[in-house]
CSV table of C-alpha atoms and ligand atoms in Angstrom, one decimal:
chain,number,residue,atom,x,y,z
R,276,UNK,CA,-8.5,-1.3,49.6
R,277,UNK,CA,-9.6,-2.2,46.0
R,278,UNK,CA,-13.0,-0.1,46.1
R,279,UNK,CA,-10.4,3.2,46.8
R,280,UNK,CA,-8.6,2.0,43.6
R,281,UNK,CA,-11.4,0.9,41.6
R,282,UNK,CA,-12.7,4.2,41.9
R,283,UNK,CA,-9.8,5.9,40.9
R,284,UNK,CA,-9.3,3.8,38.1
R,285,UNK,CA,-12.7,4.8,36.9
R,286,UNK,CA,-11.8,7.8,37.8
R,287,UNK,CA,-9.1,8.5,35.2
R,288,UNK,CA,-10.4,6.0,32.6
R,289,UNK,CA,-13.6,8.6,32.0
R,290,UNK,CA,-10.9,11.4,31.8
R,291,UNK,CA,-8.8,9.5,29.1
R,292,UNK,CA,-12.1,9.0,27.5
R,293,UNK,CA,-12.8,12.5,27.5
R,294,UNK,CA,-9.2,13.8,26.6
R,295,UNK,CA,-9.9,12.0,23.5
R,296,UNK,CA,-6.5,9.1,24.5
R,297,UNK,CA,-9.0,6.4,25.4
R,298,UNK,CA,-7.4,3.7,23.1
R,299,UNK,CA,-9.8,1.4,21.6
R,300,UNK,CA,-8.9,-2.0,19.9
R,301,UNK,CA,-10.3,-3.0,16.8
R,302,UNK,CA,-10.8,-6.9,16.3
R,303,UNK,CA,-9.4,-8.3,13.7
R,304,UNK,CA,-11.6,-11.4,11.7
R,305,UNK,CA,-8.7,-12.8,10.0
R,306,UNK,CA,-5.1,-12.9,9.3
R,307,UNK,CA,-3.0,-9.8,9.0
R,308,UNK,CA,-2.6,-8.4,5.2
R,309,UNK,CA,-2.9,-5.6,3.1
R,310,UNK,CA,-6.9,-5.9,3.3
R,311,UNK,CA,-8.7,-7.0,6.7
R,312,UNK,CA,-11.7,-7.7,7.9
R,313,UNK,CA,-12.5,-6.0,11.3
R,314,UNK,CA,-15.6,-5.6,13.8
R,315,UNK,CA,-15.9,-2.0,14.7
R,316,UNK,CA,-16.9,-1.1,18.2
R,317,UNK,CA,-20.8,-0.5,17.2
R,318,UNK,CA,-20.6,-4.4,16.3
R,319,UNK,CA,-20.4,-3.7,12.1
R,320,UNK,CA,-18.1,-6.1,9.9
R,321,UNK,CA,-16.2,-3.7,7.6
R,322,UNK,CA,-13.8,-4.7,4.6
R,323,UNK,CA,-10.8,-2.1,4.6
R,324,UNK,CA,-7.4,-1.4,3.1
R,325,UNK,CA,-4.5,-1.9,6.1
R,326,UNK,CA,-2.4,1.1,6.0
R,327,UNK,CA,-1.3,0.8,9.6
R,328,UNK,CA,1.0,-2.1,10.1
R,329,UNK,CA,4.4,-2.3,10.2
R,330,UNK,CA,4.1,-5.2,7.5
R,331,UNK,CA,6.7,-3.6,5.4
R,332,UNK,CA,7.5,-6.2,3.1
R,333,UNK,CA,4.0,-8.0,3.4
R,334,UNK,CA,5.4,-11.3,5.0
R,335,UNK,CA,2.5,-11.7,7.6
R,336,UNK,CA,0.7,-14.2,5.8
R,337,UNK,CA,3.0,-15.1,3.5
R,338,UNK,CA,2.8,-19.1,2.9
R,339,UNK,CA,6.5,-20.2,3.1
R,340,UNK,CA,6.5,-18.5,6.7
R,341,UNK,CA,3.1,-20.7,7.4
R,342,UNK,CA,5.1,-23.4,6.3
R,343,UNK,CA,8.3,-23.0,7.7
R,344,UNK,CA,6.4,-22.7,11.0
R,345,UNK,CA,4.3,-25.8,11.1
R,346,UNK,CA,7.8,-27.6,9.9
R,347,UNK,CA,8.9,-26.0,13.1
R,348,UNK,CA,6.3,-27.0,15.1
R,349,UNK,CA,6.2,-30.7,13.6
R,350,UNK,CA,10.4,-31.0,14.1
R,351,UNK,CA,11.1,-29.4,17.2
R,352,UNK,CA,8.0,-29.1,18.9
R,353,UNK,CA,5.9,-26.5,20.4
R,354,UNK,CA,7.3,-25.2,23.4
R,355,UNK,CA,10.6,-25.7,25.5
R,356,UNK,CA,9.3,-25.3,29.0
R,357,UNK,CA,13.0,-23.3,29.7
R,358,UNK,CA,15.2,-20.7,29.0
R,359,UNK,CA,18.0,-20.9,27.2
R,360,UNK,CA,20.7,-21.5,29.5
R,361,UNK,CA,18.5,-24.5,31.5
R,362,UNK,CA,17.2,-26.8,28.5
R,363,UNK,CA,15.9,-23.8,26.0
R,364,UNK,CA,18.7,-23.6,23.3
R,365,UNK,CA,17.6,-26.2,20.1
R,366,UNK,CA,20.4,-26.0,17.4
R,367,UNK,CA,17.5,-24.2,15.2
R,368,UNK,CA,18.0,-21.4,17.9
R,369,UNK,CA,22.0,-21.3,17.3
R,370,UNK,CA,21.6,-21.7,13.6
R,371,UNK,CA,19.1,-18.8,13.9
R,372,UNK,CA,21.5,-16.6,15.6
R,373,UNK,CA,24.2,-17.3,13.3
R,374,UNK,CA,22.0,-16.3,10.2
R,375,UNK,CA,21.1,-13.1,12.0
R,376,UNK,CA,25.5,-12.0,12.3
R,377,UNK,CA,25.7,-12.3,8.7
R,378,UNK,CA,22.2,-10.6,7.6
R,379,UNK,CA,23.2,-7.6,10.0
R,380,UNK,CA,27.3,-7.9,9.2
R,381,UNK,CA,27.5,-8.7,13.1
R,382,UNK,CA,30.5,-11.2,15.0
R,383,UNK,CA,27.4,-12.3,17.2
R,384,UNK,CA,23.9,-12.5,18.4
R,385,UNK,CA,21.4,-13.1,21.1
R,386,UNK,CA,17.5,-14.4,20.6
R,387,UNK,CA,14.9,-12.6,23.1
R,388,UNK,CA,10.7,-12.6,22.8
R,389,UNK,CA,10.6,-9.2,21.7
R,390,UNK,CA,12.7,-6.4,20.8
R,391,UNK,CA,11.6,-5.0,24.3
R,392,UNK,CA,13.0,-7.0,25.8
R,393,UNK,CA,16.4,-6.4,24.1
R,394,UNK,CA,16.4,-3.0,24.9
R,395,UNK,CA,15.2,-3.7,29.3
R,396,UNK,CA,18.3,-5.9,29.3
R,397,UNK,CA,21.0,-4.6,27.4
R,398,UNK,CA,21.9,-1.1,29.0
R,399,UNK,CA,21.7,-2.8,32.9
R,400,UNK,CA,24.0,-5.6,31.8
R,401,UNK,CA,26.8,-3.8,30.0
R,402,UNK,CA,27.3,-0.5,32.1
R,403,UNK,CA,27.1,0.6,35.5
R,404,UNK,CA,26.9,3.7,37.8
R,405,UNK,CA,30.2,5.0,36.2
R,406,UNK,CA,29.3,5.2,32.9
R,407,UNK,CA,26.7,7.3,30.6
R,408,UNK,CA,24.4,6.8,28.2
R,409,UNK,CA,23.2,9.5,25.5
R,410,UNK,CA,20.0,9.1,24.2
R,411,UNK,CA,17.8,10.7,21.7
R,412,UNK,CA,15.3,12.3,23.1
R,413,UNK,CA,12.7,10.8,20.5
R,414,UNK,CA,13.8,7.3,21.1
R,415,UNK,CA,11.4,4.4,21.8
R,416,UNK,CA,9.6,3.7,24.8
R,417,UNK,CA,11.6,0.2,25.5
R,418,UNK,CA,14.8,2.2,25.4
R,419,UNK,CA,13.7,5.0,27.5
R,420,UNK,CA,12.6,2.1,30.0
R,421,UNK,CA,16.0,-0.1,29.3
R,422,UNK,CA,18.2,3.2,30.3
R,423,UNK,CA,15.6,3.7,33.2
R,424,UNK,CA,16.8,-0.1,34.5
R,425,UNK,CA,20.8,0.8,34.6
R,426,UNK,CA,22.1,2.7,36.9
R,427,UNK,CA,24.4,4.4,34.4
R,428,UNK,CA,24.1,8.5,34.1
R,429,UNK,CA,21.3,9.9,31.5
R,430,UNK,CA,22.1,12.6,29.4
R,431,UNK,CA,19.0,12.9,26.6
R,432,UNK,CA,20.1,15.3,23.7
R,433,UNK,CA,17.3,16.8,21.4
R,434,UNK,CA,16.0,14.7,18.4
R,435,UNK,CA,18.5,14.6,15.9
R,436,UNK,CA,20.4,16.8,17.3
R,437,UNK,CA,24.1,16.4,16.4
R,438,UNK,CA,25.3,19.5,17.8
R,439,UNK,CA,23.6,18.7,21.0
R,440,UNK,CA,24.7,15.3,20.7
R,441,UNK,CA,28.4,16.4,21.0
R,442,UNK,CA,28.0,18.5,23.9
R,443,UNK,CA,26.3,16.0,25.7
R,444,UNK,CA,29.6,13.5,24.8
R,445,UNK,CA,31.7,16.6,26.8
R,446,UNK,CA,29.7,16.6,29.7
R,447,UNK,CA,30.3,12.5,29.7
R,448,UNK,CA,33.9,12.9,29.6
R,449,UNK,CA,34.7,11.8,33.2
R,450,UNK,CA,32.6,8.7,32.6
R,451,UNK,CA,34.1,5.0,32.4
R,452,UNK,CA,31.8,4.3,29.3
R,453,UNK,CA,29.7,5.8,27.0
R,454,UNK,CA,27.1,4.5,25.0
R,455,UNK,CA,25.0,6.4,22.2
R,456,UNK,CA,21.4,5.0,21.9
R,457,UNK,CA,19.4,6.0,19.2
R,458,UNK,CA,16.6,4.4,17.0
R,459,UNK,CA,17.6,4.2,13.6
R,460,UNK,CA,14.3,5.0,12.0
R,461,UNK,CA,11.6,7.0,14.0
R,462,UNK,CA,8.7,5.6,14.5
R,463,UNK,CA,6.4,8.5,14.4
R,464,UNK,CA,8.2,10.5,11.6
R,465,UNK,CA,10.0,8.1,9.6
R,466,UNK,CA,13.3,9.9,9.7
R,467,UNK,CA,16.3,7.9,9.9
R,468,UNK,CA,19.1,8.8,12.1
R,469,UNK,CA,22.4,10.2,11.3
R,470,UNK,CA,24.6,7.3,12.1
R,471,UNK,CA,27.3,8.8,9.9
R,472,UNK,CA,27.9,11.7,11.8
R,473,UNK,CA,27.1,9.8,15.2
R,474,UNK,CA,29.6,7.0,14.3
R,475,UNK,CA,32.6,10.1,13.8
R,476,UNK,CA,31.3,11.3,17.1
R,477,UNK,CA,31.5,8.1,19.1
R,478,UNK,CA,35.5,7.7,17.5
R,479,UNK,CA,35.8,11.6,18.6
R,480,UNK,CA,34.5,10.8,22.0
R,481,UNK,CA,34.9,7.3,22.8
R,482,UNK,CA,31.9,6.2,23.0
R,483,UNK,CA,29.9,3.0,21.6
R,484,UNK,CA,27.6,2.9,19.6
R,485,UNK,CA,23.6,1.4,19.7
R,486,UNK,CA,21.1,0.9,16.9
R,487,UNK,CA,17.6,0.1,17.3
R,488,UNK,CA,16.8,-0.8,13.9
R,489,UNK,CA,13.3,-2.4,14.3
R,490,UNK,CA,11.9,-0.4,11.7
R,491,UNK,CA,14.4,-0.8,9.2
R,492,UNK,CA,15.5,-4.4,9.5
R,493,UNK,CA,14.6,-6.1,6.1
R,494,UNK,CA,14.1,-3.5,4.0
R,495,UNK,CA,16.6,0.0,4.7
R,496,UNK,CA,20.0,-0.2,3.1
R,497,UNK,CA,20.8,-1.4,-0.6
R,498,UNK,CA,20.3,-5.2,0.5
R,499,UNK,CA,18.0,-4.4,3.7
R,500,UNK,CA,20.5,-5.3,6.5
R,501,UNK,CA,19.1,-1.9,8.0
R,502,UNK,CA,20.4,2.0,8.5
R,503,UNK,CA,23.9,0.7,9.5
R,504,UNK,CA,24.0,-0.5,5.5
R,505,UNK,CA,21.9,2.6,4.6
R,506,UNK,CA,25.0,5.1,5.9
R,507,UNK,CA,27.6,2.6,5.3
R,508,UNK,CA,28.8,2.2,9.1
R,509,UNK,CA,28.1,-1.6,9.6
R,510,UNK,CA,32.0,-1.9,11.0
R,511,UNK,CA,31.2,1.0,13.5
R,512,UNK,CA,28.1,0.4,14.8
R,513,UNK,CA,28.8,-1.8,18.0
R,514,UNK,CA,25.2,-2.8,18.9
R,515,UNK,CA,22.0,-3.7,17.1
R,516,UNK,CA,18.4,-4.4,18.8
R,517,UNK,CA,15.9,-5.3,16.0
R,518,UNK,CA,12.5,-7.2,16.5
R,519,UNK,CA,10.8,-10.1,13.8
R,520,UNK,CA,8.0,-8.2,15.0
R,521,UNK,CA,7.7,-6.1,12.2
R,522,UNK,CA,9.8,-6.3,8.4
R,523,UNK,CA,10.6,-9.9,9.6
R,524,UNK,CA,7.3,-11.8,9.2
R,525,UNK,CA,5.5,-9.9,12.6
R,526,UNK,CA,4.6,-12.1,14.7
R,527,UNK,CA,7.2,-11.2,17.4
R,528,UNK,CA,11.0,-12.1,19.1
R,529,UNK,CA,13.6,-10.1,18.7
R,530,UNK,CA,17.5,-9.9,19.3
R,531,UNK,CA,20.6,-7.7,20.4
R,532,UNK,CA,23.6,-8.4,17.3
R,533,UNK,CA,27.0,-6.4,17.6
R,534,UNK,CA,30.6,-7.2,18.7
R,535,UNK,CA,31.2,-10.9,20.0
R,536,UNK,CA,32.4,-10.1,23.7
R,537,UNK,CA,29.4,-7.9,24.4
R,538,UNK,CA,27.2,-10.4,23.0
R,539,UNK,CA,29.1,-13.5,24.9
R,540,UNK,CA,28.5,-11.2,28.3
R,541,UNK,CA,24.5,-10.8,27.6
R,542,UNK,CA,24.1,-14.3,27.6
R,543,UNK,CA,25.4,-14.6,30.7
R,544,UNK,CA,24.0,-11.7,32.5
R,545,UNK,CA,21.0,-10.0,30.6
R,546,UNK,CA,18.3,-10.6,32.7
R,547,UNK,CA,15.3,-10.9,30.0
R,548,UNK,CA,17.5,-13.4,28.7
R,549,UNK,CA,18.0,-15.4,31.6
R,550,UNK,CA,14.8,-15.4,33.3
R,551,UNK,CA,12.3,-15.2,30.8
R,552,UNK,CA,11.5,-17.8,28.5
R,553,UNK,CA,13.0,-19.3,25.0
R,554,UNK,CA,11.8,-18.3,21.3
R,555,UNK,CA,9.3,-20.7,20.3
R,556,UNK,CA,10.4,-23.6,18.0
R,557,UNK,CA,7.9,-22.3,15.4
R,558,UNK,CA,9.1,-18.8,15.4
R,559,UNK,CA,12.6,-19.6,15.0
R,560,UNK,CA,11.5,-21.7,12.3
R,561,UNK,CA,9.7,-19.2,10.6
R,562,UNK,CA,12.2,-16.1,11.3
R,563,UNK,CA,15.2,-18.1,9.3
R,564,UNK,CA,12.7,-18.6,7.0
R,565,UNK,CA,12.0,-14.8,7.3
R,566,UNK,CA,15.6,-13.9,7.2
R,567,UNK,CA,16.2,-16.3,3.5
R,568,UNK,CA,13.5,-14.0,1.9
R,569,UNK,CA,14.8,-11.0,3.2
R,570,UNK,CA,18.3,-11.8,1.9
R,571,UNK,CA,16.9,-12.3,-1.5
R,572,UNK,CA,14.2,-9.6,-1.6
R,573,UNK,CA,15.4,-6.6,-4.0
R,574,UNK,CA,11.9,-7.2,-5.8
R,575,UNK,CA,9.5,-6.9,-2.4
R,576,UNK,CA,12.0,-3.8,-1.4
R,577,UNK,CA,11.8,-2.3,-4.6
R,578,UNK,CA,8.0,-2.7,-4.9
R,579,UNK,CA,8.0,-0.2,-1.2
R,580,UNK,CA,10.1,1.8,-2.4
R,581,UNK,CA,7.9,2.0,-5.3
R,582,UNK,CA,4.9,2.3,-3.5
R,583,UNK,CA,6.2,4.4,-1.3
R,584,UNK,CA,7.2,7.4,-3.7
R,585,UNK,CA,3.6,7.0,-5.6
R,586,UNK,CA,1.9,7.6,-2.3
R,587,UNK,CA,4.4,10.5,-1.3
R,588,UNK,CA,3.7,12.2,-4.4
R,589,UNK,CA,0.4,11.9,-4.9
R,590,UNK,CA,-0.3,13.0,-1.6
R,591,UNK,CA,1.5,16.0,-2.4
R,592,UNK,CA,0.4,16.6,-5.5
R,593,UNK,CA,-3.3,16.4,-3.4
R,594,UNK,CA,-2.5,19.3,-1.4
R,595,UNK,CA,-1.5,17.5,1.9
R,596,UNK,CA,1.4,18.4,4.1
R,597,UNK,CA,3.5,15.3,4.5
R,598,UNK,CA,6.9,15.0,6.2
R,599,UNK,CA,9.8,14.5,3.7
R,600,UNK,CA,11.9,11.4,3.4
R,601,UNK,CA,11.8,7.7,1.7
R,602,UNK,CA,10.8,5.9,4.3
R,603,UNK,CA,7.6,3.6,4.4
R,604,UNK,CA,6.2,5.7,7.4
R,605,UNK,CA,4.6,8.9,5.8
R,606,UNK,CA,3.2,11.2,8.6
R,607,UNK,CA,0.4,13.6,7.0
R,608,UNK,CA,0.3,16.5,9.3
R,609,UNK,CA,-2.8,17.9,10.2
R,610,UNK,CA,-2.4,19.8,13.3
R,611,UNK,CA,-4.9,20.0,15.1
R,612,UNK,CA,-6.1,17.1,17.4
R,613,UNK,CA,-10.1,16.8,16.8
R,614,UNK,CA,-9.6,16.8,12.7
R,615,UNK,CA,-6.8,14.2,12.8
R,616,UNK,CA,-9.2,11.6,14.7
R,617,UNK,CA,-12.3,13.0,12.7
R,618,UNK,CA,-10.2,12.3,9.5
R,619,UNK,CA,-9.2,8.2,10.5
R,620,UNK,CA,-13.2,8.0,11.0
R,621,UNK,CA,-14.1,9.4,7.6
R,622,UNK,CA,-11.4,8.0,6.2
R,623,UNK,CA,-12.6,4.2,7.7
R,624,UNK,CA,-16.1,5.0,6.5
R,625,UNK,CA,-14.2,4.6,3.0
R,626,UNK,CA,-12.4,1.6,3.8
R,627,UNK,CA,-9.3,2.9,4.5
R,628,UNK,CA,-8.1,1.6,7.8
R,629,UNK,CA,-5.3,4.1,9.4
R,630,UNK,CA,-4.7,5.7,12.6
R,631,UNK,CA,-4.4,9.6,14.0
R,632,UNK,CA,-1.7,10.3,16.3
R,633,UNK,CA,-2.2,13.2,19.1
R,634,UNK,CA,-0.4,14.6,21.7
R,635,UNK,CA,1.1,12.8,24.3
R,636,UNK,CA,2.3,10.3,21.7
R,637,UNK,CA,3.5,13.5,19.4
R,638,UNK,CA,4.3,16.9,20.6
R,639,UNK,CA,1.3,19.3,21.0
R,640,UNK,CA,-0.4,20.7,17.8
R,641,UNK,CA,1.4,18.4,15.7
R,642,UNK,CA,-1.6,15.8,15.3
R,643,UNK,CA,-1.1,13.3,12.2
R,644,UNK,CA,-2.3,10.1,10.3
R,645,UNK,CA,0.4,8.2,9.9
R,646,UNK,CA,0.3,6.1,6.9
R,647,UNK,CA,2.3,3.1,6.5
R,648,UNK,CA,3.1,1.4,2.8
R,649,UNK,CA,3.7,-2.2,2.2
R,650,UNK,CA,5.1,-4.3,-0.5
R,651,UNK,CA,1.9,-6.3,-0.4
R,652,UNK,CA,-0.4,-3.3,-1.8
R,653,UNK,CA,-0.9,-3.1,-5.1
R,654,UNK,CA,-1.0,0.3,-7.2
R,655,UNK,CA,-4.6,0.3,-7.3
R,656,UNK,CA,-4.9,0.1,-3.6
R,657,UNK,CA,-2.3,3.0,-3.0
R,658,UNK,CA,-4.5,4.8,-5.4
R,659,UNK,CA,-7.5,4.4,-3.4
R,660,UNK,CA,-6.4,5.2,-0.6
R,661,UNK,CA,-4.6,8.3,-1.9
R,662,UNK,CA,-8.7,8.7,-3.6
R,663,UNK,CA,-10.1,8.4,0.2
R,664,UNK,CA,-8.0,11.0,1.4
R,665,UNK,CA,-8.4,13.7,-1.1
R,666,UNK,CA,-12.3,13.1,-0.8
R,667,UNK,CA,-11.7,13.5,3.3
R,668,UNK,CA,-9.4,16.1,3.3
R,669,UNK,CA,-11.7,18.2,0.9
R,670,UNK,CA,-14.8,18.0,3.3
R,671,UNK,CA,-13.0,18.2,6.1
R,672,UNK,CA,-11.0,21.3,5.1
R,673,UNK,CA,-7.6,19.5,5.8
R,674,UNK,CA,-6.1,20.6,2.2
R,675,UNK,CA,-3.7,23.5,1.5
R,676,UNK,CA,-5.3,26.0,-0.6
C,929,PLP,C1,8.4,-1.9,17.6
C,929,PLP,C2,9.6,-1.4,18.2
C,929,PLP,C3,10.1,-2.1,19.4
C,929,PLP,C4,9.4,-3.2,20.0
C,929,PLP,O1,9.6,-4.4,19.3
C,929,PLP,P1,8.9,-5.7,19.9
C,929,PLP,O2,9.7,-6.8,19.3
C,929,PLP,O3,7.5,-5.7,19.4
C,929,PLP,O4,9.0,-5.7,21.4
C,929,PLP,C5,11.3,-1.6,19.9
C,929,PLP,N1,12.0,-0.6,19.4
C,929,PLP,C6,11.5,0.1,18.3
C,929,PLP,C7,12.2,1.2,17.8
C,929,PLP,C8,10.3,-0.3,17.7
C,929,PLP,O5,9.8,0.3,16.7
């Protein structure tokens, strides 16, 4: 049987190849940061400026999370051997969970190993075949797979799509429940949902209301509790998934936060939650640890934000064509497929260390780089890597004339 497969496999791994969606891993020599050492493919050590991780307030390496995890390690041990409901729950866990409520302005929350897995447990445990869920049609892949688990009805309005958004809540109307899923920042664009106008159309419609805020947790709002804060509808947002895989120090876990009943009924029938095993002591450790800077971090946010408006402008001032907004996650649009992959190549010949996007992970013709800021860089570093593009985008015909 496995020689028909194998072949196969090989099969479609040569046509990925050749489609140009062959992903390739680069190997890290070192800890994560605003400069890394990787080993390219052809076996060369390179130096480079990280503009690709979701680092967004440069808490990878930071020493008080190093710390805060070995004190972890040293109090409570390195694993549990359980889940939480057999012998998995340490009161670090509990404390951790409380600390979460009152960063995100929550009643209650529940720990899981990834923000993944928030998202395949919570829509199968809440709602059944009666109900609907209305999704953006842009939202991430562990949503789209968590609606895929439950049997409830699908309705997928277009990307930020208000108007859409509402008609879809009319077709639900016969439905028990109904449950509006979006991502609160985009992952590919960096636009941030409308949660003002999709909070008055839950109240219109009866419907509840779910945030995936894992790119926003930490640093979006005036104090960083996320796009609830940002559009002022922490009181009406019913449902928060966020992962410590990104803002939160990045190594992973993650959680679902909202109103206490739903919580209280995820920990007793989530199934990721149940069945798959407890945060590490360590990482607890570390994400409260996280969590203290976050609460306290107006200089690392401002330093993004700072960052993140001198790279915006310069770029524009360069003659690329970037997508509008605030956010951390600037998308320069190039189009076409073959120059956005050529353009990561140069642009890692100059030490700049990003990443094209192509169709299928963005629509057709809308290839990109997308460049992600940190509070770690420096000025000087934004400024090179602004430097490495203009010299790129000039050879390589990328800049408006
Ligand atoms: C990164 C991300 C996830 C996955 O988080 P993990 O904790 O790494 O599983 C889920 N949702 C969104 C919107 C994300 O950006």
């Amino acid at each position: 049987m496995y020689d028909r497969l194998k072949a196969d496999l090989q099969q479609r791994l040569t046509e990925l190849e050749e489609q140009g969606l062959y992903k390739i891993e680069r190997v890290l020599q070192g800890a994560q940061g605003p400069e890394i050492t990787a080993k390219l493919p052809d076996g060369k050590t390179i130096r480079a400026l990280n503009f690709c991780a979701n680092n967004y307030l440069g808490l990878a390496n930071q020493p008080e999370l190093i710390q805060a995890a070995c004190k972890a390690m040293n109090e409570w041990g390195y694993g549990l051997s359980s889940v939480r409901f057999i012998c998995g729950t340490q009161e670090q866990h509990r404390l951790l969970e409380e600390e979460l409520s009152a960063f995100l302005g929550t009643e209650d929350t529940i720990l899981l190993s990834s923000c993944f897995d928030a998202n395949g447990g919570v829509f199968e445990a809440l709602l059944d075949a009666d109900s609907a869920i209305l999704t953006d049609a842009l939202n991430h892949a562990s949503i789209i797979d968590g609606v895929r688990l439950c049997k409830a009805r699908r309705l997928i309005y277009k990307h930020l799509d208000m108007a859409d958004l509402e008609q879809k809540l009319q077709e639900a109307s016969d439905a028990k429940y109904r449950l509006i899923a979006t991502d609160g920042v985009f992952s590919m664009d960096g636009d941030i949902a409308d949660l003002k106008t999709i909070c008055d159309l839950a109240e219109k419609y009866d419907a509840l209301v779910l945030v995936d805020d894992s790119h926003a947790t930490g640093f979006i709002g005036p104090n960083g509790r996320g796009t609830p804060e940002h559009w002022d509808v922490q009181d009406r947002v019913d449902l928060i998934t966020t992962t410590f895989g990104k803002a939160l120090g990045g190594a992973s876990g993650g959680c679902v936060s909202g109103r206490k009943e739903l919580i209280q009924w995820l920990r007793q029938k989530a199934r990721p939650y149940l069945f798959s095993n407890t945060l590490a002591p360590a990482i607890v450790g570390a994400t409260r640890e996280a969590l203290r800077i976050a609460s306290n971090a107006q200089d690392l946010r401002n330093q993004l934000a700072r960052n993140t408006m001198r790279f915006r402008k310069a770029m524009e001032a360069a003659g690329f064509t970037i997508r509008h907004g605030h956010h951390p996650i600037v998308p320069i649009m190039l189009g076409d497929e073959k120059l956005a992959v050529q353009m990561a190549q140069a642009l890692l010949d100059e030490g700049i260390y990003v990443i094209a996007f192509s169709y299928p992970v963005v629509p057709k013709g809308l290839a990109r780089i997308r460049v992600q800021l940190s509070a770690a860089h420096t000025d000087e570093m934004v400024d090179r890597c602004v430097a490495a593009f203009t010299k790129v985008g000039k050879a390589l015909g990328a800049l408006k004339s």
